[in-house]
Amino acid sequence: MNGAHALIRSLVTSGVDVCFANPGTSEMHFVAALDGVPEMRAVLVLFEGVATGAADGYARMAERPAATLLHLGPGLGNGVANLHNARRAGSPVVNVIGDHATYHAKYDAPLQSDIGAIAGAVSGWVRHSALTSEVGADAAAAVAAAREGQVATLVLPADVSWEPDGGVVADPVPAAPRAAADPDAVGAAAAALRSGEPCILLVGGDATSADGLAAADRIAAATGATVLAETFPTRLERGAGVAPVERVAYQVDIAVRQLAGAQHVVLVGARSPVGFFAYPGKPSDLVPPGAHVHTVAAREGAAAALDELADLVAPGTTARVAALARPELPTGALTVASAAAVVGALLPEGAIVVDEAVTSGFGLPGDTAGAPRHDWLTLTGGAIGWGLPAATGAAVACPDRPVWALQADGSAMYTISALWTHAREGLDVTTVLYNNNAYAILRGELQQVGAAGFVQHDGKRAKALLDLGGPDLDFVSIARGMGVPGVRVTTAEEMADALRRASAEPGPHLVEVMVPPLVA
Amino acid sequence: MNGAHALIRSLVTSGVDVCFANPGTSEMHFVAALDGVPEMRAVLVLFEGVATGAADGYARMAERPAATLLHLGPGLGNGVANLHNARRAGSPVVNVIGDHATYHAKYDAPLQSDIGAIAGAVSGWVRHSALTSEVGADAAAAVAAAREGQVATLVLPADVSWEPDGGVVADPVPAAPRAAADPDAVGAAAAALRSGEPCILLVGGDATSADGLAAADRIAAATGATVLAETFPTRLERGAGVAPVERVAYQVDIAVRQLAGAQHVVLVGARSPVGFFAYPGKPSDLVPPGAHVHTVAAREGAAAALDELADLVAPGTTARVAALARPELPTGALTVASAAAVVGALLPEGAIVVDEAVTSGFGLPGDTAGAPRHDWLTLTGGAIGWGLPAATGAAVACPDRPVWALQADGSAMYTISALWTHAREGLDVTTVLYNNNAYAILRGELQQVGAAGFVQHDGKRAKALLDLGGPDLDFVSIARGMGVPGVRVTTAEEMADALRRASAEPGPHLVEVMVPPLVA
């Protein structure tokens, strides 16, 4: 068995049976081996950033890693941004990076680069596979490392792949036992929650599951603590039947108000709250001055820790759950607000929402809070161009669930070729493409960072960099070019019709929602 | 003067007056300062890989660096692939990477990552700017470093930008004196060339200019040496009036035949020839066994060294030049061969050809060899997705010259949003988009690396990863969605008509050329 075959078989044996691939010459033996391991599903993408974003979306929903197949350093480079998001999400991902044959490296051929340096910036685990006899074991180790909630990168030289004999299929590496929450930390948090002093219970990681949120809600009900979820959860369960939770706002001023007055901040699966960016004269550390921070659990095991804590401080308390309550379908010309109401009115039961709507998503959390139960995936690392790829992966992970990609225009253009994979794989992804003809968030940020005061003369040249007009993007035409049917809508009624049709038909659709920018 | 203003003014003072930008929050002060420095032209791109590829294309034609403006580690990551190409081209590029404020870094906010690690993999020079008072000097140093023929990356924390006072405009840093060719090396090469033993004169770097090629041709005429150019030149001057040169083939078997029998390989601006990839049973080092390798000059200064060498071994010899000789316009259904003839028949005087045609470009070198004088830019680093961005930069550098982007379909999809910038800037770029519905090169590579023999069963799953059909891409629709008018052609006559119309009208055009894949 050659190395590539042993590698793929070992991935499958360890439970990795989807690979988002954009191969090149150094990966040809991997490609050739695919027909010998039919359990491995290879999904072709047209850009590596789609592969890595898809692996992230897949992992969030499947709760196990997919593999990516990328071509040397530049291929990995193209995948960096979405690996960054995966790293911040704690998503398990196994990258397989094809490299030159070991003996070819010394010639510094044109595609040679320092793969390890790039991999190290986004991976928790990096290994260069050196022997065909070991590549199966390397794959199993990569999967085990990924399952700890990180990006694992295996560099695979071409000759390690192609060596015809000596490949060995490896057994899965047993998962490291998950550390239980530290009883002292749980006890200290319980004491804080019982103290009667104002407490914020900040949840993240796997505590934004329905179970985790129920435990958090019980604690709040029993102790008077305020529950907040981290600003950008990896996967937030919400909607009817789930305990509702507010998220820490992206905007520093609002976040400061949400946290104001707390004497204790109890972190369960979340990191201590900080500003997404620094802004002159505004705090970076959002913990109110003088408040005590109690860290109870890391990203994984957070829901279990919350259960323990709830059993201590809220025995017999029942969690509230959101009632089914949808907004009325609005009418007339679309605004960000009315577009949110249309989504809230029509979001299907069991939907997976991939949220990269940025400023056009203002209003969505409120208008979907009472929609049928669904999952909400967010841009954990802030690297835009994640939505359409992540929707790809979520749809592959959950073929029986509708995926709604709520997608801003500027961000969409980073990885727009994901639409082609939606079409090729027949994925049930409805892309709601908010076209506001601007990098509207940057118009706001220009103010927030105090840069607007520095703009000189008429500011025309600065404004031109925040503007997507001239020419205006036509996403229906772009989508058609990649095999995804689309329609442009300008009224709430048209939007509702288009979403109903998209939901009724299998396969991908794009609804281009023309909205005025939230920040003019 | 704030830091951002001092930075931009210093760039301009050092001769950098174009910036390909995709800014985010941390770059808002840079954006705000643009109206105060009207000499700096900021060109908005919708993806960072377009910015870096454009800077590469710009540098190759302008012979001076442009700046890029990128957003933290993920933005740099998106630019890595084309920075890799720029690095291999020896192109001067100045990256400005916005970062979090210095005091914000310790909070490890979501967008934080190891920018230095990623930058190091593609840059010859990296500096983290730390003080507003120094940022102007840092910019001048970055330009000086870039001018040595490398990528220089300056990391710019937001607070260094926004500090309102203390920015100082820096004077240009004098260029390092260029090392003259080592007289001993020139002498040894001259001796080899005069020895009567078979010699290959392999030229690269700035020796693929018309002057360099003339000197090389004189040497060949006087000594009987065979001149070859490196496989992927940064910028090759060619066509009527220029000394013709053959390039070392990408295919190892052909390259081995080109070099066979040489007892001396004289390198002037080129690196010793190696296989682009390793292939089982084929050599990595393409120098014939036992041949002596003589290195005369590095990439820069190679043309000058060739002149010295020609004066030694070929005094009084005149270089041949290619005659004006175009192919007849073919007729009928398009093939790769007839499409090349159409290009050869119509390529305008002074054109800049950006060649990422991959397998669909087979035939182009021959059919354009006698076209009016033009420049040919190639994929130096092998990281695809370079063509449309590089065409952007070349057109910005040379607004009075027509740019023809000869572009393969699969590669085009990596950075397709470059078309939008072609439209926004009104660039005279004609994109000849070869649509063969496949990663045809990989079909060939599957054979070349011996992987085809490992394909099991019907090989359907392997083949699916090399196939761009289902759905078929429609580049006319995609281009229309970004404001570039396009037309699909299936016959040579249609192609000729479309190219004539594109040449007659200002602004960007796309001609989608439907060709059967070279490798079925």
Coordinates of C-alpha atoms in Angstrom, one line a residue, chain B residues 2-517:
Chain B
N2 CA 0.1 61.8 12.6
G3 CA 1.9 58.5 11.9
A4 CA -0.2 57.5 9.0
H5 CA 0.3 60.8 7.3
A6 CA 4.0 60.7 7.8
L7 CA 4.1 57.1 6.5
I8 CA 2.3 57.9 3.3
R9 CA 4.3 61.1 2.7
S10 CA 7.5 59.2 3.3
L11 CA 6.5 56.5 0.8
V12 CA 5.8 59.1 -1.8
T13 CA 9.1 60.9 -1.0
S14 CA 10.9 57.6 -1.6
G15 CA 9.1 57.1 -4.9
V16 CA 6.2 54.8 -4.0
D17 CA 3.0 56.5 -5.2
V18 CA 0.7 53.6 -5.8
C19 CA -1.0 51.5 -3.1
F20 CA -3.1 48.5 -3.7
A21 CA -5.4 48.5 -0.7
N22 CA -7.9 46.3 1.1
P23 CA -8.1 48.1 4.4
G24 CA -9.9 47.3 7.7
T25 CA -10.4 49.0 11.0
S26 CA -6.7 49.0 11.9
E27 CA -5.9 50.8 8.7
M28 CA -8.5 53.6 9.0
H29 CA -6.0 56.3 9.8
F30 CA -4.0 55.3 6.7
V31 CA -7.2 55.7 4.7
A32 CA -8.1 59.0 6.3
A33 CA -4.6 60.4 5.5
L34 CA -4.9 59.7 1.8
D35 CA -6.7 62.9 0.9
G36 CA -3.8 64.8 2.5
V37 CA -1.2 63.2 0.2
P38 CA -2.8 63.4 -3.2
E39 CA 0.4 62.1 -4.9
M40 CA -0.4 58.6 -3.5
R41 CA -2.9 56.7 -5.7
A42 CA -4.8 54.2 -3.7
V43 CA -6.4 51.4 -5.8
L44 CA -9.1 49.4 -4.0
V45 CA -9.1 45.7 -4.4
L46 CA -11.7 43.3 -3.1
F47 CA -9.2 40.6 -1.9
E48 CA -5.7 40.9 -0.6
G49 CA -4.3 38.4 -3.1
V50 CA -5.3 40.9 -5.8
A51 CA -3.3 43.6 -3.9
T52 CA -0.2 41.6 -3.7
G53 CA -0.4 40.2 -7.3
A54 CA -1.0 43.7 -8.5
A55 CA 2.0 45.0 -6.7
D56 CA 4.1 42.3 -8.3
G57 CA 2.8 43.1 -11.8
Y58 CA 3.3 46.8 -11.2
A59 CA 6.9 46.3 -10.0
R60 CA 7.8 44.2 -13.0
M61 CA 6.7 47.0 -15.4
A62 CA 7.3 50.1 -13.4
E63 CA 10.7 48.9 -12.1
R64 CA 9.9 50.3 -8.7
P65 CA 7.8 49.2 -5.9
A66 CA 4.1 49.8 -5.2
A67 CA 2.7 49.5 -1.7
T68 CA 0.0 47.2 -0.5
L69 CA -2.3 47.9 2.4
L70 CA -3.4 44.7 4.2
H71 CA -5.4 44.0 7.4
L72 CA -3.5 42.0 10.1
G73 CA -2.4 38.4 9.8
P74 CA -5.4 37.1 7.9
G75 CA -5.1 39.9 5.3
L76 CA -1.5 39.1 4.9
G77 CA -2.3 35.4 4.7
N78 CA -4.7 36.1 1.8
G79 CA -1.8 37.9 0.1
V80 CA 0.8 35.1 0.7
A81 CA 0.5 33.3 -2.6
N82 CA 1.1 36.3 -4.8
L83 CA 3.8 37.5 -2.5
H84 CA 5.4 34.1 -3.0
N85 CA 5.3 34.8 -6.8
A86 CA 6.8 38.3 -6.2
R87 CA 9.5 36.8 -4.1
R88 CA 10.4 34.4 -6.8
A89 CA 10.3 37.2 -9.4
G90 CA 12.6 39.4 -7.4
S91 CA 9.9 42.0 -7.5
P92 CA 10.2 45.0 -5.2
V93 CA 7.0 45.2 -3.1
V94 CA 6.3 47.2 0.1
N95 CA 3.6 45.7 2.3
V96 CA 2.0 47.8 5.0
I97 CA 0.2 45.5 7.3
G98 CA -2.1 47.2 9.8
D99 CA -2.0 45.6 13.3
H100 CA -3.7 46.1 16.6
A101 CA -2.5 49.0 18.7
T102 CA 0.7 48.1 20.6
Y103 CA -1.1 48.2 23.9
H104 CA -3.9 46.0 22.6
A105 CA -1.7 43.1 21.6
K106 CA -1.5 41.6 25.0
Y107 CA -5.2 40.9 25.0
D108 CA -5.0 38.5 22.2
A109 CA -8.1 39.9 20.6
P110 CA -9.8 37.7 17.9
L111 CA -7.9 39.1 14.9
Q112 CA -4.5 38.7 16.6
S113 CA -2.0 36.3 15.1
D114 CA 1.7 35.9 14.5
I115 CA 2.1 38.4 11.6
G116 CA 5.8 38.1 11.8
A117 CA 5.8 34.3 11.1
I118 CA 3.7 34.7 8.0
A119 CA 5.5 37.7 6.8
G120 CA 8.9 36.0 7.2
A121 CA 7.9 33.2 4.8
V122 CA 7.5 35.6 1.9
S123 CA 9.5 38.7 2.8
G124 CA 13.2 39.5 2.6
W125 CA 12.8 42.3 5.1
V126 CA 10.3 42.6 8.0
R127 CA 10.0 45.4 10.5
H128 CA 7.4 46.1 13.2
S129 CA 7.0 49.9 13.4
A130 CA 6.9 50.9 17.1
L131 CA 7.0 54.7 17.3
T132 CA 5.1 57.4 15.5
S133 CA 8.3 59.4 15.3
E134 CA 10.1 56.6 13.5
V135 CA 7.3 55.4 11.1
G136 CA 8.4 57.7 8.3
A137 CA 12.0 56.4 8.6
D138 CA 10.6 52.8 8.7
A139 CA 8.8 53.4 5.5
A140 CA 11.9 54.8 3.8
A141 CA 13.8 51.8 5.0
A142 CA 11.1 49.5 3.6
V143 CA 11.3 51.1 0.2
A144 CA 15.1 50.8 0.2
A145 CA 14.9 47.2 1.1
A146 CA 12.3 46.5 -1.5
R147 CA 14.4 48.2 -4.2
E148 CA 17.0 45.5 -3.7
G149 CA 14.5 43.2 -5.4
Q150 CA 12.5 41.7 -2.6
V151 CA 9.3 41.9 -0.6
A152 CA 9.6 44.3 2.3
T153 CA 6.9 44.1 5.0
L154 CA 6.2 46.8 7.5
V155 CA 3.9 46.0 10.3
L156 CA 2.0 49.1 11.4
P157 CA 0.2 49.2 14.8
A158 CA -2.9 51.2 14.8
D159 CA -1.7 53.6 17.5
V160 CA 1.6 54.3 15.7
S161 CA -0.7 55.4 12.9
W162 CA -3.1 57.4 14.9
E163 CA -0.8 59.3 17.3
P164 CA -1.8 62.8 16.2
D165 CA 1.7 64.4 16.6
G166 CA 5.3 63.5 16.1
G167 CA 5.2 61.9 12.7
V168 CA 8.3 62.8 10.6
V169 CA 8.6 62.6 6.9
A170 CA 11.8 60.7 6.1
D171 CA 14.2 61.3 3.3
P172 CA 14.7 58.4 0.9
V173 CA 17.4 55.9 1.9
P174 CA 20.1 55.8 -0.8
A175 CA 20.0 52.7 -2.8
A176 CA 22.7 50.2 -1.9
P177 CA 25.3 50.2 -4.6
R178 CA 24.8 47.4 -7.0
A179 CA 27.6 44.8 -6.9
A180 CA 29.4 44.6 -10.2
A181 CA 29.8 41.2 -11.6
D182 CA 32.9 39.4 -10.2
P183 CA 35.6 39.7 -12.8
D184 CA 36.9 36.2 -11.9
A185 CA 33.4 34.8 -12.6
V186 CA 33.1 36.7 -15.9
G187 CA 36.6 35.5 -16.8
A188 CA 35.8 31.9 -16.0
A189 CA 32.6 32.0 -18.0
A190 CA 34.4 33.6 -20.9
A191 CA 37.0 30.8 -20.8
A192 CA 34.2 28.1 -20.8
L193 CA 32.5 29.9 -23.7
R194 CA 35.7 30.0 -25.7
S195 CA 36.7 26.4 -24.8
G196 CA 34.9 24.9 -27.8
E197 CA 33.1 22.6 -25.5
P198 CA 29.3 22.6 -25.6
C199 CA 27.9 25.5 -23.5
I200 CA 24.5 26.5 -22.4
L201 CA 24.1 30.2 -21.6
L202 CA 21.1 30.4 -19.2
V203 CA 19.7 33.9 -18.7
G204 CA 17.3 35.2 -16.2
G205 CA 16.6 38.2 -13.9
D206 CA 17.1 41.5 -15.7
A207 CA 19.0 39.7 -18.5
T208 CA 15.7 38.8 -20.2
S209 CA 15.4 42.4 -21.3
A210 CA 16.0 43.3 -24.9
D211 CA 19.5 44.5 -24.1
G212 CA 20.4 41.4 -22.1
L213 CA 19.1 39.1 -24.8
A214 CA 21.0 41.0 -27.5
A215 CA 24.2 40.5 -25.5
A216 CA 23.4 36.8 -25.0
D217 CA 22.7 36.4 -28.7
R218 CA 26.0 38.0 -29.6
I219 CA 27.8 35.5 -27.3
A220 CA 26.0 32.6 -28.9
A221 CA 26.8 33.8 -32.4
A222 CA 30.5 34.2 -31.6
T223 CA 31.0 31.1 -29.5
G224 CA 28.4 28.6 -30.6
A225 CA 26.8 28.5 -27.2
T226 CA 23.1 27.8 -26.9
V227 CA 21.1 30.5 -25.1
L228 CA 18.1 29.5 -23.0
A229 CA 16.0 31.7 -20.8
E230 CA 14.8 30.5 -17.4
T231 CA 11.4 28.7 -17.5
F232 CA 9.4 31.4 -15.9
P233 CA 11.0 34.8 -16.5
T234 CA 9.9 37.8 -14.5
R235 CA 9.7 39.9 -17.6
L236 CA 10.8 38.8 -21.0
E237 CA 11.1 41.3 -23.8
R238 CA 10.3 39.7 -27.1
G239 CA 8.8 40.0 -30.5
A240 CA 10.0 41.8 -33.7
G241 CA 13.2 43.6 -33.2
V242 CA 14.3 41.7 -30.1
A243 CA 16.8 38.8 -30.1
P244 CA 14.7 35.6 -29.8
V245 CA 15.3 33.1 -27.0
E246 CA 13.9 29.7 -26.1
R247 CA 12.9 29.0 -22.5
V248 CA 13.8 26.0 -20.5
A249 CA 10.7 23.8 -20.7
Y250 CA 8.5 23.1 -17.7
Q251 CA 8.4 19.5 -18.6
V252 CA 11.4 17.7 -17.2
D253 CA 11.9 15.4 -20.2
I254 CA 12.0 18.2 -22.6
A255 CA 14.2 20.3 -20.4
V256 CA 16.7 17.4 -20.1
R257 CA 16.8 17.2 -23.9
Q258 CA 17.4 21.0 -24.1
L259 CA 20.3 20.8 -21.8
A260 CA 21.7 17.5 -23.0
G261 CA 25.4 17.4 -23.9
A262 CA 26.3 20.6 -22.3
Q263 CA 29.7 20.6 -20.6
H264 CA 29.2 24.1 -19.2
V265 CA 26.1 25.8 -18.0
V266 CA 26.8 29.5 -17.6
L267 CA 24.2 31.2 -15.3
V268 CA 23.6 34.9 -15.8
G269 CA 20.7 36.1 -13.6
A270 CA 19.3 32.6 -13.6
R271 CA 19.4 29.9 -11.0
S272 CA 20.8 26.5 -11.8
P273 CA 18.0 24.6 -13.6
V274 CA 15.9 22.2 -11.4
G275 CA 12.7 20.4 -11.9
F276 CA 9.6 22.4 -11.1
F277 CA 8.4 19.3 -9.2
A278 CA 10.0 16.0 -8.4
Y279 CA 8.9 13.1 -10.6
P280 CA 9.7 9.5 -9.8
G281 CA 12.6 8.3 -11.8
K282 CA 13.4 11.7 -13.3
P283 CA 16.1 14.0 -12.2
S284 CA 15.6 17.0 -9.9
D285 CA 18.8 18.7 -10.9
L286 CA 18.6 19.4 -14.6
V287 CA 22.3 20.1 -15.1
P288 CA 23.7 17.3 -17.3
P289 CA 25.9 15.0 -15.2
G290 CA 29.5 16.2 -15.2
A291 CA 28.8 19.6 -16.6
H292 CA 30.4 22.6 -14.9
V293 CA 28.1 25.3 -13.7
H294 CA 29.5 28.9 -13.8
T295 CA 27.5 31.6 -12.0
V296 CA 28.2 35.0 -13.4
A297 CA 25.5 37.3 -12.0
A298 CA 22.5 37.5 -9.7
R299 CA 19.0 38.6 -10.9
E300 CA 19.8 42.2 -10.9
G301 CA 22.9 43.3 -12.8
A302 CA 22.6 40.3 -15.1
A303 CA 22.1 42.3 -18.3
A304 CA 25.2 44.4 -17.4
A305 CA 27.2 41.3 -16.8
L306 CA 26.2 39.8 -20.1
D307 CA 27.3 43.0 -21.8
E308 CA 30.7 42.6 -20.2
L309 CA 30.9 39.0 -21.2
A310 CA 29.8 39.8 -24.8
D311 CA 32.5 42.5 -25.0
L312 CA 35.1 39.8 -24.0
V313 CA 34.0 36.9 -26.2
A314 CA 32.0 38.5 -29.0
P315 CA 33.5 41.9 -29.9
G316 CA 32.1 43.2 -33.1
T317 CA 29.4 40.6 -33.3
T318 CA 25.9 41.8 -33.9
A319 CA 22.8 40.3 -32.4
R320 CA 20.1 38.7 -34.5
V321 CA 16.6 40.0 -34.0
A322 CA 13.2 38.5 -34.7
A323 CA 11.5 39.6 -37.8
L324 CA 7.9 40.8 -37.8
A325 CA 6.0 37.7 -38.7
R326 CA 2.5 36.9 -37.6
P327 CA 0.6 33.7 -38.2
E328 CA -2.4 33.7 -40.6
L329 CA -5.7 34.1 -38.9
P330 CA -7.1 30.6 -38.6
T331 CA -10.7 29.7 -39.1
G332 CA -13.2 27.3 -37.6
A333 CA -13.7 25.7 -34.2
L334 CA -11.2 26.8 -31.7
T335 CA -8.4 24.6 -30.4
V336 CA -5.5 25.5 -28.2
A337 CA -3.4 25.7 -31.3
S338 CA -5.7 27.9 -33.3
A339 CA -6.4 30.2 -30.3
A340 CA -2.7 30.8 -30.0
A341 CA -2.6 31.7 -33.7
V342 CA -5.3 34.3 -33.2
V343 CA -3.4 35.8 -30.3
G344 CA -0.2 35.8 -32.5
A345 CA -2.1 37.4 -35.4
L346 CA -3.6 40.3 -33.3
L347 CA -1.3 41.0 -30.3
P348 CA -0.9 44.8 -30.4
E349 CA 2.4 46.7 -30.6
G350 CA 3.7 47.4 -27.1
A351 CA 1.4 44.8 -25.4
I352 CA 2.1 43.6 -21.9
V353 CA 1.2 39.9 -21.9
V354 CA 0.4 38.4 -18.5
D355 CA 0.7 34.7 -19.0
E356 CA -1.3 32.4 -16.7
A357 CA -2.7 30.3 -19.6
V358 CA -1.2 27.1 -18.3
T359 CA -1.9 24.2 -20.7
S360 CA -4.1 26.4 -22.9
G361 CA -1.1 28.5 -23.6
F362 CA 0.7 25.7 -25.4
G363 CA 1.6 27.2 -28.8
L364 CA 1.6 30.8 -27.6
P365 CA 5.4 31.3 -27.5
G366 CA 5.8 30.2 -31.1
D367 CA 2.8 32.0 -32.5
T368 CA 3.8 35.3 -30.8
A369 CA 7.5 35.2 -31.4
G370 CA 7.2 37.5 -34.5
A371 CA 4.5 39.7 -33.1
P372 CA 5.3 43.4 -32.7
R373 CA 7.6 44.0 -29.7
H374 CA 6.0 43.2 -26.3
D375 CA 6.7 42.1 -22.8
W376 CA 5.8 38.7 -21.4
L377 CA 5.3 38.2 -17.7
T378 CA 5.1 34.7 -16.2
L379 CA 4.1 32.8 -13.1
T380 CA 7.5 32.9 -11.4
G381 CA 6.5 31.1 -8.2
G382 CA 4.0 28.7 -9.5
A383 CA 1.2 29.9 -7.2
I384 CA -1.8 30.2 -9.4
G385 CA -4.3 33.1 -9.1
W386 CA -1.7 35.6 -10.1
G387 CA -2.7 36.5 -13.7
L388 CA -5.7 38.8 -13.2
P389 CA -4.1 40.6 -10.3
A390 CA -0.7 41.0 -12.1
A391 CA -2.6 42.4 -15.1
T392 CA -4.2 45.0 -12.8
G393 CA -0.8 46.2 -11.6
A394 CA 0.8 46.1 -15.0
A395 CA -2.0 48.3 -16.4
V396 CA -1.7 50.8 -13.5
A397 CA 2.1 51.0 -14.2
C398 CA 1.7 51.4 -17.9
P399 CA -1.6 53.2 -18.7
D400 CA -0.7 53.8 -22.3
R401 CA 0.0 50.1 -23.1
P402 CA -2.5 47.4 -23.8
V403 CA -2.4 44.5 -21.3
W404 CA -3.5 41.1 -22.4
A405 CA -4.1 38.7 -19.6
L406 CA -3.9 35.2 -21.1
Q407 CA -5.7 33.3 -18.3
A408 CA -6.6 29.7 -17.6
D409 CA -10.0 29.0 -16.1
G410 CA -9.1 27.2 -12.9
S411 CA -6.4 29.7 -12.0
A412 CA -8.7 32.6 -12.7
M413 CA -11.2 31.5 -10.0
Y414 CA -8.6 32.1 -7.3
T415 CA -8.6 35.9 -7.6
I416 CA -11.5 36.5 -9.9
S417 CA -12.5 39.7 -8.1
A418 CA -9.5 41.4 -9.8
L419 CA -12.0 42.0 -12.7
W420 CA -13.9 44.4 -10.5
T421 CA -10.8 46.5 -10.1
H422 CA -10.2 46.4 -13.8
A423 CA -13.6 47.9 -14.2
R424 CA -13.4 50.4 -11.4
E425 CA -10.0 51.8 -12.6
G426 CA -11.0 51.6 -16.3
L427 CA -7.9 49.6 -17.0
D428 CA -7.1 48.6 -20.5
V429 CA -6.9 44.9 -19.7
T430 CA -8.2 42.3 -22.2
T431 CA -8.6 39.1 -20.4
V432 CA -8.4 36.1 -22.7
L433 CA -10.1 33.5 -20.6
Y434 CA -9.4 30.0 -21.8
N435 CA -12.3 27.9 -20.6
N436 CA -11.5 24.2 -21.0
N437 CA -13.6 23.1 -18.1
A438 CA -10.8 21.3 -16.4
Y439 CA -7.6 21.4 -14.3
A440 CA -6.1 20.1 -17.5
I441 CA -2.5 20.4 -16.2
L442 CA -3.3 18.1 -13.4
R443 CA -4.5 15.4 -15.8
G444 CA -1.0 15.6 -17.3
E445 CA 0.7 15.7 -13.9
L446 CA -1.3 12.6 -12.7
Q447 CA 0.5 10.8 -15.4
Q448 CA 3.8 12.4 -14.9
V449 CA 4.1 11.6 -11.3
G450 CA 3.2 8.0 -11.9
A451 CA 0.0 8.3 -9.9
A452 CA -2.3 7.3 -12.8
G453 CA -1.2 3.7 -12.2
F454 CA -2.5 3.8 -8.7
V455 CA -6.0 4.8 -9.6
Q456 CA -8.4 2.0 -8.6
H457 CA -11.8 0.9 -10.0
D458 CA -13.1 3.4 -12.5
G459 CA -11.1 6.3 -11.2
K460 CA -14.2 8.4 -11.2
R461 CA -13.5 10.1 -7.9
A462 CA -10.0 11.0 -8.8
K463 CA -11.1 12.4 -12.1
A464 CA -13.8 14.5 -10.5
L465 CA -11.1 16.5 -8.7
L466 CA -9.5 17.4 -12.0
D467 CA -12.6 18.5 -13.7
L468 CA -14.3 21.9 -13.6
G469 CA -17.5 20.9 -15.2
G470 CA -20.8 20.3 -13.4
P471 CA -21.6 23.1 -13.2
D472 CA -19.7 24.6 -16.1
L473 CA -18.3 28.0 -15.3
D474 CA -19.7 30.9 -17.3
F475 CA -17.0 33.6 -17.2
V476 CA -19.0 36.1 -19.2
S477 CA -21.7 36.1 -16.5
I478 CA -19.2 36.3 -13.8
A479 CA -17.4 39.2 -15.5
R480 CA -20.7 41.0 -16.1
G481 CA -21.4 40.8 -12.4
M482 CA -18.2 42.8 -11.8
G483 CA -18.8 45.3 -14.4
V484 CA -16.5 43.9 -17.2
P485 CA -18.2 43.3 -20.5
G486 CA -17.5 39.9 -22.0
V487 CA -18.2 37.6 -24.9
R488 CA -17.9 33.9 -25.3
V489 CA -16.3 32.7 -28.5
T490 CA -16.2 29.2 -30.0
T491 CA -14.6 29.8 -33.4
A492 CA -11.4 31.5 -34.5
E493 CA -13.3 34.1 -36.4
E494 CA -15.4 35.1 -33.3
M495 CA -12.3 35.2 -31.2
A496 CA -10.6 37.5 -33.7
D497 CA -13.6 39.8 -33.8
A498 CA -13.9 39.9 -30.1
L499 CA -10.2 40.8 -29.6
R500 CA -10.4 43.5 -32.3
R501 CA -13.4 45.0 -30.5
A502 CA -11.7 44.8 -27.2
S503 CA -8.6 46.5 -28.6
A504 CA -10.6 49.3 -30.2
E505 CA -12.5 50.2 -27.0
P506 CA -10.9 51.6 -23.9
G507 CA -11.3 49.8 -20.6
P508 CA -11.4 46.2 -19.6
H509 CA -12.9 43.3 -21.7
L510 CA -13.1 39.6 -21.2
V511 CA -13.1 37.2 -24.1
E512 CA -14.1 33.7 -23.0
V513 CA -12.3 31.3 -25.4
M514 CA -13.9 27.8 -25.3
V515 CA -11.2 25.3 -26.0
P516 CA -10.9 21.6 -25.6
P517 CA -8.5 20.7 -22.9

